[in-house]
CSV table of C-alpha atoms and ligand atoms in Angstrom, one decimal:
chain,number,residue,atom,x,y,z
K,1,MET,CA,0.1,0.0,-0.1
K,2,SER,CA,2.8,2.4,0.9
K,3,ASP,CA,3.7,2.3,-2.8
K,4,ALA,CA,0.7,3.1,-4.2
K,5,ARG,CA,0.2,6.9,-3.5
K,6,PRO,CA,3.7,7.9,-4.4
K,7,ALA,CA,3.6,6.1,-7.8
K,8,LYS,CA,0.4,7.7,-8.8
K,9,SER,CA,1.7,11.3,-8.0
K,10,ALA,CA,5.2,10.4,-9.5
K,11,GLY,CA,3.4,9.9,-12.9
K,12,TYR,CA,2.3,13.5,-12.6
K,13,LEU,CA,5.6,15.2,-11.4
K,14,ALA,CA,7.5,13.1,-14.1
K,15,ARG,CA,5.4,14.7,-17.0
K,16,THR,CA,5.8,18.4,-15.5
K,17,ARG,CA,8.8,20.6,-15.9
K,18,PRO,CA,7.6,24.0,-13.8
K,19,VAL,CA,9.4,26.8,-14.8
K,20,VAL,CA,8.9,28.4,-11.5
K,21,PRO,CA,9.6,26.5,-8.4
K,22,PRO,CA,6.4,24.7,-7.1
K,23,ILE,CA,5.3,25.4,-3.9
K,24,TYR,CA,6.0,22.2,-1.8
K,25,GLN,CA,3.2,22.7,0.8
K,26,SER,CA,4.0,19.6,2.6
K,27,ALA,CA,5.2,19.2,6.0
K,28,THR,CA,6.6,15.8,5.4
K,29,PHE,CA,8.0,13.8,2.6
K,30,TYR,CA,8.5,9.8,1.8
K,31,LEU,CA,11.3,8.3,3.4
K,32,ASP,CA,14.1,6.6,1.7
K,33,ASP,CA,17.6,5.4,2.4
K,34,LEU,CA,19.0,8.9,1.4
K,35,ALA,CA,16.6,10.6,4.0
K,36,TYR,CA,17.3,8.0,6.8
K,37,LYS,CA,21.2,8.6,6.1
K,38,ASP,CA,20.8,12.2,6.4
K,39,ILE,CA,18.5,11.9,9.6
K,40,GLN,CA,21.5,10.0,11.1
K,41,GLU,CA,23.9,12.6,10.1
K,42,GLY,CA,22.0,15.6,11.6
K,43,GLY,CA,19.3,16.1,9.1
K,44,LEU,CA,20.7,19.2,7.2
K,45,ARG,CA,20.8,18.3,3.4
K,46,GLU,CA,17.8,16.0,2.2
K,47,HIS,CA,14.1,16.7,2.1
K,48,TRP,CA,12.0,14.7,4.6
K,49,TYR,CA,10.6,17.0,7.3
K,50,SER,CA,10.0,20.9,6.1
K,51,ARG,CA,11.3,22.2,9.7
K,52,PHE,CA,14.6,21.0,8.4
K,53,ALA,CA,14.5,21.7,4.8
K,54,ASN,CA,12.1,22.2,2.0
K,55,PRO,CA,12.7,22.6,-1.7
K,56,THR,CA,10.8,25.7,-2.2
K,57,VAL,CA,12.5,27.4,0.7
K,58,ASP,CA,16.0,26.0,-0.5
K,59,ALA,CA,14.9,27.6,-4.1
K,60,ALA,CA,14.7,31.0,-2.2
K,61,ALA,CA,17.7,30.8,-0.2
K,62,ALA,CA,19.7,30.0,-3.6
K,63,GLU,CA,18.4,33.0,-5.0
K,64,ILE,CA,19.5,35.4,-2.1
K,65,ALA,CA,22.9,33.6,-1.7
K,66,ALA,CA,23.4,34.4,-5.6
K,67,LEU,CA,22.5,37.8,-4.8
K,68,GLU,CA,24.8,38.2,-2.2
K,69,GLY,CA,27.7,36.5,-3.8
K,70,ALA,CA,27.8,34.0,-0.9
K,71,GLU,CA,28.4,30.2,-0.6
K,72,ALA,CA,25.1,29.4,1.4
K,73,ALA,CA,21.9,31.0,2.5
K,74,LEU,CA,19.1,29.9,5.1
K,75,MET,CA,15.5,31.3,5.1
K,76,THR,CA,13.9,32.0,8.5
K,77,SER,CA,10.4,32.9,9.5
K,78,SER,CA,11.3,36.5,9.9
K,79,GLY,CA,14.0,38.9,10.0
K,80,MET,CA,13.9,39.0,13.7
K,81,ALA,CA,14.5,35.0,13.6
K,82,ALA,CA,17.3,35.3,11.0
K,83,ILE,CA,19.1,37.9,13.7
K,84,ALA,CA,18.3,36.4,16.8
K,85,THR,CA,18.9,32.8,15.6
K,86,THR,CA,22.5,34.0,14.2
K,87,LEU,CA,23.5,35.9,17.3
K,88,LEU,CA,22.4,32.9,19.4
K,89,THR,CA,24.4,30.6,17.4
K,90,LEU,CA,27.6,32.7,17.3
K,91,LEU,CA,27.3,34.1,21.1
K,92,ALA,CA,26.6,30.7,22.6
K,93,ASN,CA,28.8,29.3,25.1
K,94,GLY,CA,31.8,26.8,23.9
K,95,THR,CA,31.4,23.1,23.1
K,96,ALA,CA,34.9,22.1,24.1
K,97,ASP,CA,33.6,19.9,26.8
K,98,GLN,CA,31.0,18.4,24.7
K,99,PRO,CA,30.6,14.6,25.6
K,100,ALA,CA,31.9,12.3,22.9
K,101,HIS,CA,28.6,11.0,21.7
K,102,ASP,CA,27.6,14.4,20.7
K,103,LYS,CA,30.7,15.1,18.4
K,104,ALA,CA,28.4,14.9,15.3
K,105,GLN,CA,26.6,18.2,16.6
K,106,ALA,CA,30.2,19.7,17.6
K,107,SER,CA,30.6,23.2,16.4
K,108,PRO,CA,33.4,24.4,14.5
K,109,VAL,CA,32.5,28.0,14.9
K,110,LEU,CA,31.5,27.9,18.7
K,111,GLY,CA,33.8,28.0,21.8
K,112,ARG,CA,34.3,31.5,23.1
K,113,PRO,CA,32.3,33.2,26.0
K,114,GLY,CA,29.7,35.5,24.3
K,115,ARG,CA,30.4,39.2,24.3
K,116,ILE,CA,28.9,41.3,21.5
K,117,VAL,CA,29.8,44.9,20.6
K,118,ALA,CA,27.0,46.5,18.5
K,119,ALA,CA,25.9,49.7,16.8
K,120,ARG,CA,23.6,51.7,18.9
K,121,GLN,CA,21.9,52.7,15.5
K,122,VAL,CA,19.7,49.5,14.8
K,123,TYR,CA,16.1,48.6,14.2
K,124,GLY,CA,13.8,48.8,17.3
K,125,ASP,CA,13.4,45.0,18.0
K,126,THR,CA,16.9,44.3,17.4
K,127,ARG,CA,17.7,46.8,20.1
K,128,ASP,CA,15.5,45.1,22.5
K,129,LEU,CA,17.2,41.7,21.6
K,130,LEU,CA,20.7,43.4,22.4
K,131,VAL,CA,19.5,45.4,25.5
K,132,ARG,CA,16.9,43.1,27.0
K,133,ASP,CA,17.1,39.6,25.8
K,134,LEU,CA,21.0,38.9,25.1
K,135,PRO,CA,22.0,40.5,28.7
K,136,ALA,CA,19.3,38.1,30.3
K,137,LEU,CA,21.0,35.0,28.7
K,138,GLY,CA,24.3,36.3,30.2
K,139,VAL,CA,25.9,37.8,27.2
K,140,ASP,CA,28.1,40.9,27.8
K,141,VAL,CA,26.6,43.6,25.2
K,142,THR,CA,28.3,47.0,24.5
K,143,MET,CA,27.0,49.4,22.2
K,144,VAL,CA,28.5,52.0,20.1
K,145,ASP,CA,28.0,55.0,17.8
K,146,ALA,CA,27.9,53.3,14.5
K,147,THR,CA,29.8,56.3,12.6
K,148,ASP,CA,32.6,56.6,15.2
K,149,VAL,CA,35.5,54.2,14.2
K,150,GLY,CA,37.4,55.1,17.5
K,151,ALA,CA,34.6,54.0,19.5
K,152,TRP,CA,34.4,50.8,17.6
K,153,ALA,CA,38.0,50.0,18.3
K,154,GLU,CA,38.0,50.7,21.8
K,155,ALA,CA,34.9,48.7,22.5
K,156,ILE,CA,36.1,46.0,20.7
K,157,ALA,CA,39.7,46.1,22.3
K,158,ASP,CA,38.2,46.3,25.7
K,159,ALA,CA,37.4,42.8,26.2
K,160,PRO,CA,37.4,39.5,24.3
K,161,THR,CA,34.7,39.9,21.9
K,162,THR,CA,32.9,37.1,20.1
K,163,VAL,CA,30.4,39.2,17.6
K,164,VAL,CA,30.5,42.6,16.2
K,165,TYR,CA,27.1,43.7,14.7
K,166,ALA,CA,26.1,46.5,12.7
K,167,GLU,CA,23.6,47.7,10.0
K,168,THR,CA,25.1,48.6,6.6
K,169,LEU,CA,22.6,51.4,6.4
K,170,SER,CA,21.0,52.0,9.8
K,171,ASN,CA,17.3,52.2,10.7
K,172,PRO,CA,16.0,54.8,10.4
K,173,GLN,CA,18.8,57.3,10.5
K,174,LEU,CA,20.8,56.1,7.4
K,175,ASP,CA,24.1,56.0,9.0
K,176,LEU,CA,26.2,53.9,6.6
K,177,THR,CA,28.8,51.7,8.2
K,178,ASP,CA,32.5,51.8,7.3
K,179,LEU,CA,32.3,47.9,6.6
K,180,PRO,CA,36.0,47.1,5.5
K,181,THR,CA,37.4,49.1,8.6
K,182,LEU,CA,34.7,47.3,11.0
K,183,ALA,CA,35.8,43.9,9.4
K,184,ARG,CA,39.4,44.5,9.9
K,185,LEU,CA,38.7,45.5,13.7
K,186,SER,CA,36.6,42.7,14.5
K,187,HIS,CA,39.1,40.2,12.7
K,188,ALA,CA,42.2,41.5,14.6
K,189,ALA,CA,40.3,40.8,17.8
K,190,GLY,CA,39.0,37.1,16.6
K,191,ALA,CA,35.5,38.2,16.4
K,192,LYS,CA,32.9,37.8,13.8
K,193,LEU,CA,31.3,40.7,11.8
K,194,VAL,CA,27.4,40.3,11.4
K,195,VAL,CA,25.8,42.8,9.2
K,196,ASP,CA,22.1,43.3,8.7
K,197,ASN,CA,21.7,44.6,4.9
K,198,THR,CA,18.2,45.1,4.9
K,199,PHE,CA,18.2,48.7,4.2
K,200,ALA,CA,21.1,49.0,1.7
K,201,THR,CA,20.1,45.7,0.0
K,202,PRO,CA,22.5,43.7,-2.0
K,203,TYR,CA,21.7,45.9,-4.8
K,204,THR,CA,24.0,48.6,-3.6
K,205,VAL,CA,26.4,46.5,-1.3
K,206,ASN,CA,27.4,43.1,-0.7
K,207,PRO,CA,28.8,43.0,2.9
K,208,LEU,CA,30.8,39.8,2.4
K,209,ARG,CA,32.9,41.5,-0.3
K,210,HIS,CA,34.1,43.9,2.5
K,211,GLY,CA,34.7,41.3,5.0
K,212,ALA,CA,31.6,40.7,6.7
K,213,ASP,CA,31.0,37.2,8.0
K,214,VAL,CA,27.5,36.7,8.0
K,215,VAL,CA,25.0,38.9,6.3
K,216,VAL,CA,21.2,38.8,7.6
K,217,HIS,CA,18.2,40.4,6.1
K,218,SER,CA,14.4,41.2,6.6
K,219,ALA,CA,13.4,39.4,3.3
K,220,THR,CA,10.0,41.2,4.2
K,221,LYS,CA,11.5,44.0,2.7
K,222,PHE,CA,13.3,44.7,-0.8
K,223,LEU,CA,14.2,41.1,-1.4
K,224,SER,CA,10.5,40.0,-1.6
K,225,GLY,CA,9.3,43.7,-2.6
K,226,HIS,CA,5.6,43.4,-2.4
K,227,SER,CA,4.9,44.1,1.4
K,228,ASP,CA,3.0,40.4,1.3
K,229,VAL,CA,5.1,38.3,3.3
K,230,ILE,CA,7.2,38.1,6.4
K,231,ALA,CA,10.8,36.3,6.1
K,232,GLY,CA,14.3,36.5,7.2
K,233,VAL,CA,17.5,34.9,5.6
K,234,VAL,CA,21.0,34.4,6.8
K,235,VAL,CA,23.8,34.4,4.4
K,236,ALA,CA,27.3,33.2,5.2
K,237,ASP,CA,30.0,30.5,4.4
K,238,ALA,CA,28.4,26.8,4.3
K,239,ALA,CA,29.9,25.9,7.7
K,240,THR,CA,28.4,29.1,9.4
K,241,VAL,CA,25.1,28.4,7.7
K,242,THR,CA,25.1,24.8,9.0
K,243,GLU,CA,25.4,26.0,12.5
K,244,VAL,CA,22.6,28.4,12.2
K,245,GLN,CA,20.6,25.6,10.4
K,246,LYS,CA,21.1,23.5,13.6
K,247,ARG,CA,19.4,26.5,15.8
K,248,VAL,CA,16.7,27.1,13.2
K,249,ILE,CA,15.7,23.4,13.6
K,250,THR,CA,15.6,23.1,17.3
K,251,PHE,CA,14.4,27.0,18.0
K,252,GLY,CA,11.8,26.5,15.2
K,253,GLY,CA,12.2,29.6,13.2
K,254,CYS,CA,11.7,27.8,9.7
K,255,LEU,CA,10.0,29.6,6.9
K,256,ASP,CA,6.8,28.4,5.5
K,257,PRO,CA,7.0,27.2,1.8
K,258,HIS,CA,4.3,29.6,0.7
K,259,ALA,CA,6.1,32.6,1.9
K,260,ALA,CA,9.3,31.3,0.3
K,261,PHE,CA,7.5,31.2,-3.0
K,262,LEU,CA,6.5,34.9,-2.7
K,263,VAL,CA,10.0,35.7,-1.7
K,264,TRP,CA,11.3,33.7,-4.6
K,265,ARG,CA,9.0,35.3,-7.2
K,266,GLY,CA,9.7,39.0,-5.5
K,267,ILE,CA,13.6,38.2,-6.3
K,268,GLN,CA,12.8,37.9,-9.9
K,269,THR,CA,12.3,41.6,-10.1
K,270,PHE,CA,14.8,42.6,-7.7
K,271,ASP,CA,17.2,44.6,-10.1
K,272,LEU,CA,14.4,46.2,-11.8
K,273,ARG,CA,12.6,47.4,-8.7
K,274,LEU,CA,15.8,48.6,-7.1
K,275,GLU,CA,16.9,50.4,-10.1
K,276,ARG,CA,13.8,52.4,-10.3
K,277,SER,CA,13.6,52.9,-6.3
K,278,CYS,CA,17.1,54.0,-6.1
K,279,ALA,CA,16.8,56.4,-8.9
K,280,THR,CA,13.6,57.9,-7.2
K,281,ALA,CA,15.3,58.2,-4.0
K,282,ALA,CA,18.3,60.2,-5.3
K,283,ARG,CA,16.0,62.4,-6.9
K,284,LEU,CA,13.7,62.9,-3.7
K,285,ALA,CA,16.9,63.6,-1.6
K,286,SER,CA,18.1,66.4,-3.8
K,287,ALA,CA,14.5,68.0,-4.1
K,288,LEU,CA,14.1,67.7,-0.3
K,289,ALA,CA,17.6,69.3,0.4
K,290,ALA,CA,16.6,72.3,-1.7
K,291,ASN,CA,13.3,72.7,0.4
K,292,PRO,CA,13.3,75.4,2.9
K,293,GLU,CA,10.9,73.5,5.3
K,294,ILE,CA,13.6,70.6,5.5
K,295,VAL,CA,16.3,71.0,8.3
K,296,SER,CA,18.3,67.8,7.1
K,297,VAL,CA,18.1,64.9,4.6
K,298,ARG,CA,19.7,61.6,5.5
K,299,TYR,CA,21.0,59.8,2.3
K,300,PRO,CA,24.3,58.1,1.8
K,301,THR,CA,26.9,60.2,0.3
K,302,GLY,CA,30.6,61.1,0.9
K,303,ASP,CA,33.8,58.7,1.2
K,304,ILE,CA,32.4,55.8,3.0
K,305,ALA,CA,29.4,55.7,0.4
K,306,ALA,CA,32.0,55.9,-2.5
K,307,ARG,CA,34.2,53.0,-1.0
K,308,VAL,CA,31.4,50.6,0.1
K,309,MET,CA,28.4,51.1,-2.3
K,310,ARG,CA,28.2,50.5,-6.1
K,311,PRO,CA,28.5,53.6,-8.3
K,312,ASP,CA,25.4,55.6,-8.4
K,313,ARG,CA,23.6,53.2,-6.3
K,314,ARG,CA,22.8,54.6,-2.9
K,315,GLY,CA,19.7,52.7,-2.1
K,316,ALA,CA,15.9,53.4,-2.1
K,317,MET,CA,15.8,55.0,1.5
K,318,VAL,CA,15.8,58.3,2.5
K,319,ALA,CA,15.2,59.9,5.9
K,320,PHE,CA,14.8,63.7,6.4
K,321,THR,CA,13.9,66.0,9.3
K,322,VAL,CA,11.3,68.6,8.9
K,323,ARG,CA,11.1,72.2,10.9
K,324,GLY,CA,8.4,71.9,13.6
K,325,GLY,CA,9.5,68.6,15.0
K,326,ASP,CA,7.6,65.4,15.3
K,327,THR,CA,4.2,66.9,15.4
K,328,ARG,CA,4.8,68.8,12.0
K,329,ALA,CA,6.3,65.4,10.8
K,330,LEU,CA,3.1,63.8,11.7
K,331,ALA,CA,1.0,66.3,10.2
K,332,VAL,CA,3.4,66.4,6.7
K,333,MET,CA,3.0,62.5,6.7
K,334,ARG,CA,-0.9,62.4,7.1
K,335,ARG,CA,-1.2,64.9,4.1
K,336,LEU,CA,0.7,62.6,1.5
K,337,THR,CA,-1.3,60.9,-1.2
K,338,VAL,CA,1.2,58.9,-2.8
K,339,ALA,CA,3.0,57.2,0.1
K,340,SER,CA,1.3,55.3,2.2
K,341,GLU,CA,1.6,55.8,6.0
K,342,ALA,CA,2.7,52.4,7.1
K,343,THR,CA,5.4,50.5,8.9
K,344,SER,CA,7.9,48.4,6.9
K,345,LEU,CA,9.8,49.5,3.9
K,346,GLY,CA,11.0,48.0,0.4
K,347,GLY,CA,7.5,47.5,-1.1
K,348,VAL,CA,6.6,48.5,-4.6
K,349,GLU,CA,4.5,51.2,-3.0
K,350,SER,CA,6.4,54.0,-1.2
K,351,LEU,CA,6.1,53.4,2.5
K,352,VAL,CA,6.5,56.5,5.1
K,353,SER,CA,6.6,56.2,8.9
K,354,THR,CA,8.0,58.6,11.7
K,355,PRO,CA,10.3,56.5,14.1
K,356,PHE,CA,9.2,58.2,17.2
K,357,ASN,CA,5.7,56.6,17.4
K,358,SER,CA,6.8,53.5,15.3
K,359,SER,CA,10.0,51.4,14.9
K,360,HIS,CA,11.8,53.4,17.7
K,361,PHE,CA,8.7,54.5,20.1
K,362,SER,CA,10.4,52.6,23.2
K,363,LEU,CA,13.6,55.1,23.1
K,364,THR,CA,13.9,57.7,25.9
K,365,PRO,CA,14.8,61.3,24.5
K,366,GLU,CA,18.3,60.5,25.4
K,367,GLU,CA,18.5,57.7,23.6
K,368,ARG,CA,17.0,59.2,20.8
K,369,VAL,CA,19.7,61.9,20.6
K,370,ALA,CA,22.5,59.2,21.1
K,371,ALA,CA,20.9,57.4,18.3
K,372,ARG,CA,20.8,60.5,16.0
K,373,ILE,CA,17.0,60.1,15.5
K,374,ASP,CA,16.2,63.8,15.3
K,375,ASP,CA,13.0,65.7,16.3
K,376,GLY,CA,10.8,65.7,13.3
K,377,MET,CA,12.5,62.8,11.4
K,378,ILE,CA,10.4,61.0,8.7
K,379,ARG,CA,11.3,58.0,6.8
K,380,LEU,CA,10.5,57.0,3.6
K,381,SER,CA,10.8,53.9,1.5
K,382,CYS,CA,10.7,54.7,-2.0
K,383,GLY,CA,8.3,52.5,-4.2
K,384,ILE,CA,8.3,52.2,-8.4
K,385,GLU,CA,5.6,55.2,-8.6
K,386,ASP,CA,6.2,58.1,-10.8
K,387,PRO,CA,9.2,60.1,-9.1
K,388,SER,CA,7.6,63.1,-10.0
K,389,ALA,CA,4.4,62.4,-8.3
K,390,LEU,CA,6.3,61.1,-5.1
K,391,ILE,CA,8.1,64.4,-5.1
K,392,SER,CA,5.4,67.0,-5.7
K,393,ASP,CA,3.0,65.1,-3.2
K,394,LEU,CA,5.9,65.6,-0.4
K,395,GLU,CA,6.4,69.4,-1.6
K,396,GLN,CA,2.6,70.0,-1.3
K,397,ALA,CA,2.4,68.3,2.3
K,398,LEU,CA,5.2,70.4,3.3
K,399,ALA,CA,3.7,73.5,1.7
K,400,ALA,CA,0.2,73.0,3.4
K,401,THR,CA,1.6,72.4,7.1
K,402,VAL,CA,3.9,75.6,7.3
L,1,PLP,C1,16.8,46.6,9.5
L,1,PLP,C2,15.9,45.8,9.8
L,1,PLP,N1,16.2,44.5,10.3
L,1,PLP,C3,15.4,43.8,10.6
L,1,PLP,C4,14.2,43.9,10.9
L,1,PLP,C5,13.0,42.8,11.3
L,1,PLP,O1,12.6,42.1,10.2
L,1,PLP,P1,11.1,41.1,10.4
L,1,PLP,O2,10.1,42.2,10.6
L,1,PLP,O3,11.2,40.8,9.0
L,1,PLP,O4,11.4,40.3,11.7
L,1,PLP,C6,13.4,45.0,10.3
L,1,PLP,C7,12.1,45.4,10.4
L,1,PLP,O5,11.6,46.4,9.8
L,1,PLP,C8,14.4,46.1,9.7
L,1,PLP,O6,14.2,47.3,9.3
C-alpha cells in the first residue's frame, strides 16, 4: 500500500517541468535510504521534514545566496528570526567539553564566551534583543555609535569579543557603516562581523565582499518587494550557515513554503525594482535638500558611500527632518496621498513612517539623541511610482503644513 500513492503522484510529476519552483506545501516527505542516512547525520541536507529543509524554501535561499555572492543562505520565518538565531548561535558558550557521543553536533564556530559589540543605530526590535534579551542570557553587550570608528576600536579591544554587529545602512537614520574598517577591527580581535543588509540591499552593497562574516536580512522588505510576506535570511559560508541551521531546527524559526515562494517570486524583479526605487530616492533626496522646510536630509553620500556602495547606487531609503519637530512630521505624513503611512519598507509602493511613534517608540529622549533620531524625522521607502508624483506630493504636504 505504501507504494501506491507515491507511484500515482510520481506519474504527474515526471511529466511536469515547471518554470517556477512549485510550492512544496508539504510538512513531510516519503522516507527513503537517503533520507534515513541524512537523519542519522543531523538532517541538514535532504528533504524529509519541512522544519529541517523544504525544496521551495531552498529555492528562495539559493536566489539570495547568489545576490549576496555567498556560498550559502538559509531562510527563516522573519528578519528577527534570522538575527536572533544567528546571534544566539555565534554567542553560545563553547562546545569544548561536549561529551563524545555528541561529536556529530560539535561546532567549528562556537567555543568562546559571548560578548557582542553592536551599533547603537539599529532597528528597534534588534535593539530590544541587544539590551533586554541577550543580557538576560548572560551575554555581555556593548553599544557604540556606528559612525565612530574610534569608539568601535576601543569597545572591541576592551574585552574578548565574539561578535560585532551593525546595519550596513541603519534604520532609520541611514548612517552608513564603514564595513572594511569594521571587518578589519573585528577580525584582529578574533570576532565575527554580522551585518544587517536590509536597508542597503545587495543591489547597492555585498557586505561579504567587504569582509563581513555573516549577512542577515529582513526578506520582508526589498528582497520580496511586495509587502505581502514576513521572512528572513542568513547568508554566510556553508559551515556557519550549517551552525545556524541547527538552531533554526531546534528553535523552530523555519520559513513556510508558501512564504518562500513569494520571496522567490519577488526576487525575479529585484534589480528592476531597485533600479527604479534608487533613482527615485536620489531625485527625492536632492529635491528635499533644496526645500526650506527641511532641516536635514539623510541619504548616503561621501567617502564611505564611495568606497562601500556600488557607483550610482545609494539605496531606496531617504530620511529627512522637517522644521517643527515630530508634530509637524506627523502632519506632513498625514497629508501625503502617494506614499502610504505604514510601517515596514521595501515594497513596490512607497511607505512612510515617523520613527518616534513606530519603529523606535521605546527610546527615551536621551536614547533618541544618542541614536541620532532627530525630532521631526520622517523615514521614506521609495517604491516604483512616478518619481515626479512622489516628489510633488511631498512638496504639497510640506507647503500645506507651514
Ligand atoms: C533593518 C531591519 N532589520 C530587521 C528587521 C526585522 O524584520 P522582520 O520584520 O522581517 O522580522 C527590520 C524590520 O523592520 C528592519 O528594518
